[in-house]
């Protein structure tokens, strides 16, 4: 499709759409092609010639010679602000996680205490300590017994009893 041809844009034959305004493609197609510039100017002389075709004069001295320095500080400030907000969010989440972990630990301690009370009655930790002390004393006593001789004597008797049991 050429630029001067109408495409199927929903316009009527006069180049107007239903709202009563001319579409941009119609205006652009009927504009003077010498006045339409889509690229920049190669030189100051070309810019002056373009201004002359428009019928006016624009000062070029301040525009072409002085360059505007663009700073990226605003972008860095925005990024820094975003990072600070993200850090605050992460700190808040960490605080919540710490509080939840403390709650889990205290609830586990309460559960263990309640379980011990349910199994051992009053003063369960004292009863548990007594059972551990008794196990320690019994273990020490068994180590002092001459079990080597007893084991050597009893082992063939145990093996014979097992063989009789399996033979049946």
PDB file of C-alpha atoms in Angstrom:
ATOM      1  CA  UNK A   1       0.000   0.000   0.000  1.00  0.00           C
ATOM      2  CA  UNK A   2       1.376   3.400  -0.942  1.00  0.00           C
ATOM      3  CA  UNK A   3       1.352   6.318   1.448  1.00  0.00           C
ATOM      4  CA  UNK A   4      -1.210   8.262  -0.626  1.00  0.00           C
ATOM      5  CA  UNK A   5      -3.688   5.354  -0.736  1.00  0.00           C
ATOM      6  CA  UNK A   6      -6.315   4.855   1.902  1.00  0.00           C
ATOM      7  CA  UNK A   7      -6.128   1.605   3.777  1.00  0.00           C
ATOM      8  CA  UNK A   8      -9.062  -0.092   5.404  1.00  0.00           C
ATOM      9  CA  UNK A   9      -9.037   2.091   8.520  1.00  0.00           C
ATOM     10  CA  UNK A  10     -12.768   2.536   8.981  1.00  0.00           C
ATOM     11  CA  UNK A  11     -12.854   5.976   7.355  1.00  0.00           C
ATOM     12  CA  UNK A  12     -15.406   7.208   4.912  1.00  0.00           C
ATOM     13  CA  UNK A  13     -14.641   8.523   1.439  1.00  0.00           C
ATOM     14  CA  UNK A  14     -13.825  12.031   2.665  1.00  0.00           C
ATOM     15  CA  UNK A  15     -10.931  10.782   4.796  1.00  0.00           C
ATOM     16  CA  UNK A  16     -12.804  11.254   8.076  1.00  0.00           C
ATOM     17  CA  UNK A  17     -13.617   8.617  10.612  1.00  0.00           C
ATOM     18  CA  UNK A  18     -16.833   8.258  12.561  1.00  0.00           C
ATOM     19  CA  UNK A  19     -15.751  10.826  15.195  1.00  0.00           C
ATOM     20  CA  UNK A  20     -15.527  13.597  12.582  1.00  0.00           C
ATOM     21  CA  UNK A  21     -11.751  14.096  12.828  1.00  0.00           C
ATOM     22  CA  UNK A  22      -9.208  13.409  10.133  1.00  0.00           C
ATOM     23  CA  UNK A  23      -6.981  10.410  10.865  1.00  0.00           C
ATOM     24  CA  UNK A  24      -3.247  10.902  11.250  1.00  0.00           C
ATOM     25  CA  UNK A  25      -2.511   8.815   8.138  1.00  0.00           C
ATOM     26  CA  UNK A  26      -4.685  11.121   6.019  1.00  0.00           C
ATOM     27  CA  UNK A  27      -2.997  14.275   7.356  1.00  0.00           C
ATOM     28  CA  UNK A  28       0.443  12.780   6.905  1.00  0.00           C
ATOM     29  CA  UNK A  29      -0.347  11.687   3.360  1.00  0.00           C
ATOM     30  CA  UNK A  30      -1.492  15.185   2.330  1.00  0.00           C
ATOM     31  CA  UNK A  31       1.413  17.014   4.037  1.00  0.00           C
ATOM     32  CA  UNK A  32       4.256  18.543   2.052  1.00  0.00           C
ATOM     33  CA  UNK A  33       6.976  15.873   1.885  1.00  0.00           C
ATOM     34  CA  UNK A  34       9.681  18.591   2.024  1.00  0.00           C
ATOM     35  CA  UNK A  35       8.481  19.588   5.498  1.00  0.00           C
ATOM     36  CA  UNK A  36       8.421  16.091   6.977  1.00  0.00           C
ATOM     37  CA  UNK A  37      11.706  15.185   8.677  1.00  0.00           C
ATOM     38  CA  UNK A  38      11.973  11.855  10.454  1.00  0.00           C
ATOM     39  CA  UNK A  39      15.737  11.878  11.043  1.00  0.00           C
ATOM     40  CA  UNK A  40      18.113  14.409  12.560  1.00  0.00           C
ATOM     41  CA  UNK A  41      20.105  16.969  10.603  1.00  0.00           C
ATOM     42  CA  UNK A  42      23.563  16.211   9.287  1.00  0.00           C
ATOM     43  CA  UNK A  43      24.823  19.769   9.675  1.00  0.00           C
ATOM     44  CA  UNK A  44      23.856  23.216  10.871  1.00  0.00           C
ATOM     45  CA  UNK A  45      23.427  24.376   7.254  1.00  0.00           C
ATOM     46  CA  UNK A  46      20.855  21.630   6.639  1.00  0.00           C
ATOM     47  CA  UNK A  47      19.011  22.677   9.796  1.00  0.00           C
ATOM     48  CA  UNK A  48      18.957  26.330   8.666  1.00  0.00           C
ATOM     49  CA  UNK A  49      17.690  25.304   5.227  1.00  0.00           C
ATOM     50  CA  UNK A  50      14.901  23.310   6.869  1.00  0.00           C
ATOM     51  CA  UNK A  51      13.921  26.271   9.052  1.00  0.00           C
ATOM     52  CA  UNK A  52      13.899  28.488   5.954  1.00  0.00           C
ATOM     53  CA  UNK A  53      11.473  26.109   4.197  1.00  0.00           C
ATOM     54  CA  UNK A  54       9.176  26.385   7.197  1.00  0.00           C
ATOM     55  CA  UNK A  55       9.248  30.162   6.825  1.00  0.00           C
ATOM     56  CA  UNK A  56      10.755  31.081  10.158  1.00  0.00           C
ATOM     57  CA  UNK A  57      14.039  31.577  11.879  1.00  0.00           C
ATOM     58  CA  UNK A  58      15.238  29.763  14.982  1.00  0.00           C
ATOM     59  CA  UNK A  59      18.519  30.557  16.746  1.00  0.00           C
ATOM     60  CA  UNK A  60      20.930  27.677  16.466  1.00  0.00           C
ATOM     61  CA  UNK A  61      23.850  29.002  18.508  1.00  0.00           C
ATOM     62  CA  UNK A  62      22.599  27.936  21.937  1.00  0.00           C
ATOM     63  CA  UNK A  63      21.077  24.691  20.761  1.00  0.00           C
ATOM     64  CA  UNK A  64      23.867  23.136  18.722  1.00  0.00           C
ATOM     65  CA  UNK A  65      26.967  24.285  20.578  1.00  0.00           C
ATOM     66  CA  UNK A  66      25.836  23.732  24.189  1.00  0.00           C
ATOM     67  CA  UNK A  67      25.340  20.124  25.008  1.00  0.00           C
ATOM     68  CA  UNK A  68      22.997  19.128  27.732  1.00  0.00           C
ATOM     69  CA  UNK A  69      24.707  16.823  30.195  1.00  0.00           C
ATOM     70  CA  UNK A  70      22.414  14.015  31.188  1.00  0.00           C
ATOM     71  CA  UNK A  71      22.950  12.597  34.630  1.00  0.00           C
ATOM     72  CA  UNK A  72      22.031   9.107  35.649  1.00  0.00           C
ATOM     73  CA  UNK A  73      21.766  10.157  39.293  1.00  0.00           C
ATOM     74  CA  UNK A  74      17.962  10.045  39.223  1.00  0.00           C
ATOM     75  CA  UNK A  75      18.058   6.457  37.957  1.00  0.00           C
ATOM     76  CA  UNK A  76      20.595   5.481  40.605  1.00  0.00           C
ATOM     77  CA  UNK A  77      18.568   7.222  43.314  1.00  0.00           C
ATOM     78  CA  UNK A  78      15.463   5.345  42.207  1.00  0.00           C
ATOM     79  CA  UNK A  79      17.326   2.037  42.204  1.00  0.00           C
ATOM     80  CA  UNK A  80      18.804   2.797  45.628  1.00  0.00           C
ATOM     81  CA  UNK A  81      15.346   3.628  46.962  1.00  0.00           C
ATOM     82  CA  UNK A  82      13.979   0.358  45.525  1.00  0.00           C
ATOM     83  CA  UNK A  83      16.825  -1.622  47.110  1.00  0.00           C
ATOM     84  CA  UNK A  84      16.222   0.031  50.489  1.00  0.00           C
ATOM     85  CA  UNK A  85      12.519  -0.822  50.307  1.00  0.00           C
ATOM     86  CA  UNK A  86      13.379  -4.415  49.415  1.00  0.00           C
ATOM     87  CA  UNK A  87      15.829  -4.575  52.330  1.00  0.00           C
ATOM     88  CA  UNK A  88      13.137  -3.276  54.701  1.00  0.00           C
ATOM     89  CA  UNK A  89      10.715  -5.924  53.393  1.00  0.00           C
ATOM     90  CA  UNK A  90      13.293  -8.668  53.895  1.00  0.00           C
ATOM     91  CA  UNK A  91      14.029  -7.450  57.438  1.00  0.00           C
ATOM     92  CA  UNK A  92      10.319  -7.489  58.229  1.00  0.00           C
ATOM     93  CA  UNK A  93      10.003 -11.042  56.869  1.00  0.00           C
ATOM     94  CA  UNK A  94      13.057 -12.142  58.866  1.00  0.00           C
ATOM     95  CA  UNK A  95      11.522 -10.661  62.024  1.00  0.00           C
ATOM     96  CA  UNK A  96       8.313 -12.614  61.401  1.00  0.00           C
ATOM     97  CA  UNK A  97      10.261 -15.831  60.780  1.00  0.00           C
ATOM     98  CA  UNK A  98      12.267 -15.368  63.996  1.00  0.00           C
ATOM     99  CA  UNK A  99       9.092 -14.798  65.977  1.00  0.00           C
ATOM    100  CA  UNK A 100       7.497 -17.897  64.429  1.00  0.00           C
ATOM    101  CA  UNK A 101      10.612 -19.986  65.187  1.00  0.00           C
ATOM    102  CA  UNK A 102      10.541 -18.839  68.819  1.00  0.00           C
ATOM    103  CA  UNK A 103       6.860 -19.752  69.014  1.00  0.00           C
ATOM    104  CA  UNK A 104       7.537 -23.217  67.564  1.00  0.00           C
ATOM    105  CA  UNK A 105      10.333 -23.854  70.071  1.00  0.00           C
ATOM    106  CA  UNK A 106       8.265 -22.765  73.075  1.00  0.00           C
ATOM    107  CA  UNK A 107       5.300 -24.843  71.907  1.00  0.00           C
ATOM    108  CA  UNK A 108       7.544 -27.902  71.491  1.00  0.00           C
ATOM    109  CA  UNK A 109       8.865 -27.421  75.026  1.00  0.00           C
ATOM    110  CA  UNK A 110       5.315 -27.126  76.344  1.00  0.00           C
ATOM    111  CA  UNK A 111       4.292 -30.262  74.448  1.00  0.00           C
ATOM    112  CA  UNK A 112       7.273 -32.243  75.787  1.00  0.00           C
ATOM    113  CA  UNK A 113       6.499 -31.101  79.341  1.00  0.00           C
ATOM    114  CA  UNK A 114       2.819 -32.007  78.990  1.00  0.00           C
ATOM    115  CA  UNK A 115       3.747 -35.383  77.502  1.00  0.00           C
ATOM    116  CA  UNK A 116       6.144 -36.113  80.362  1.00  0.00           C
ATOM    117  CA  UNK A 117       3.479 -35.173  82.927  1.00  0.00           C
ATOM    118  CA  UNK A 118       0.950 -37.420  81.167  1.00  0.00           C
ATOM    119  CA  UNK A 119       3.319 -40.416  81.140  1.00  0.00           C
ATOM    120  CA  UNK A 120       5.123 -40.033  84.461  1.00  0.00           C
ATOM    121  CA  UNK A 121       2.715 -38.018  86.636  1.00  0.00           C
ATOM    122  CA  UNK A 122       4.004 -35.380  89.068  1.00  0.00           C
ATOM    123  CA  UNK A 123       7.680 -34.434  88.937  1.00  0.00           C
ATOM    124  CA  UNK A 124       8.383 -36.297  85.687  1.00  0.00           C
ATOM    125  CA  UNK A 125      11.875 -34.895  85.240  1.00  0.00           C
ATOM    126  CA  UNK A 126      12.916 -36.158  88.677  1.00  0.00           C
ATOM    127  CA  UNK A 127      11.528 -39.607  87.858  1.00  0.00           C
ATOM    128  CA  UNK A 128      13.297 -39.589  84.491  1.00  0.00           C
ATOM    129  CA  UNK A 129      16.584 -38.583  86.134  1.00  0.00           C
ATOM    130  CA  UNK A 130      16.149 -41.443  88.636  1.00  0.00           C
ATOM    131  CA  UNK A 131      15.569 -43.940  85.812  1.00  0.00           C
ATOM    132  CA  UNK A 132      18.700 -42.722  84.026  1.00  0.00           C
ATOM    133  CA  UNK A 133      20.761 -43.022  87.229  1.00  0.00           C
ATOM    134  CA  UNK A 134      19.437 -46.554  87.808  1.00  0.00           C
ATOM    135  CA  UNK A 135      20.348 -47.553  84.235  1.00  0.00           C
ATOM    136  CA  UNK A 136      23.865 -46.181  84.771  1.00  0.00           C
ATOM    137  CA  UNK A 137      24.330 -48.156  88.018  1.00  0.00           C
ATOM    138  CA  UNK A 138      23.010 -51.384  86.475  1.00  0.00           C
ATOM    139  CA  UNK A 139      25.324 -50.990  83.465  1.00  0.00           C
ATOM    140  CA  UNK A 140      28.351 -50.492  85.755  1.00  0.00           C
ATOM    141  CA  UNK A 141      27.360 -53.550  87.749  1.00  0.00           C
ATOM    142  CA  UNK A 142      27.039 -55.727  84.656  1.00  0.00           C
ATOM    143  CA  UNK A 143      30.499 -54.633  83.478  1.00  0.00           C
ATOM    144  CA  UNK A 144      32.032 -55.816  86.739  1.00  0.00           C
ATOM    145  CA  UNK A 145      30.578 -59.345  86.431  1.00  0.00           C
ATOM    146  CA  UNK A 146      32.774 -62.050  84.859  1.00  0.00           C
ATOM    147  CA  UNK A 147      30.528 -62.553  81.854  1.00  0.00           C
ATOM    148  CA  UNK A 148      33.262 -63.982  79.635  1.00  0.00           C
ATOM    149  CA  UNK A 149      33.205 -67.340  81.421  1.00  0.00           C
ATOM    150  CA  UNK A 150      29.414 -67.391  81.687  1.00  0.00           C
ATOM    151  CA  UNK A 151      29.018 -66.525  77.993  1.00  0.00           C
ATOM    152  CA  UNK A 152      31.537 -69.172  76.928  1.00  0.00           C
ATOM    153  CA  UNK A 153      29.664 -71.795  78.916  1.00  0.00           C
ATOM    154  CA  UNK A 154      26.131 -70.705  77.980  1.00  0.00           C
ATOM    155  CA  UNK A 155      26.692 -70.157  74.240  1.00  0.00           C
ATOM    156  CA  UNK A 156      26.758 -73.848  73.228  1.00  0.00           C
ATOM    157  CA  UNK A 157      23.679 -74.509  75.381  1.00  0.00           C
ATOM    158  CA  UNK A 158      21.763 -71.657  73.701  1.00  0.00           C
ATOM    159  CA  UNK A 159      22.812 -72.853  70.239  1.00  0.00           C
ATOM    160  CA  UNK A 160      21.657 -76.403  71.000  1.00  0.00           C
ATOM    161  CA  UNK A 161      18.283 -75.114  72.272  1.00  0.00           C
ATOM    162  CA  UNK A 162      17.805 -73.093  69.104  1.00  0.00           C
ATOM    163  CA  UNK A 163      18.654 -76.071  66.911  1.00  0.00           C
ATOM    164  CA  UNK A 164      16.098 -78.222  68.720  1.00  0.00           C
ATOM    165  CA  UNK A 165      13.458 -75.552  68.300  1.00  0.00           C
ATOM    166  CA  UNK A 166      14.100 -75.221  64.565  1.00  0.00           C
ATOM    167  CA  UNK A 167      14.206 -79.027  64.104  1.00  0.00           C
ATOM    168  CA  UNK A 168      10.604 -79.398  65.215  1.00  0.00           C
TER     169      UNK A 168
END
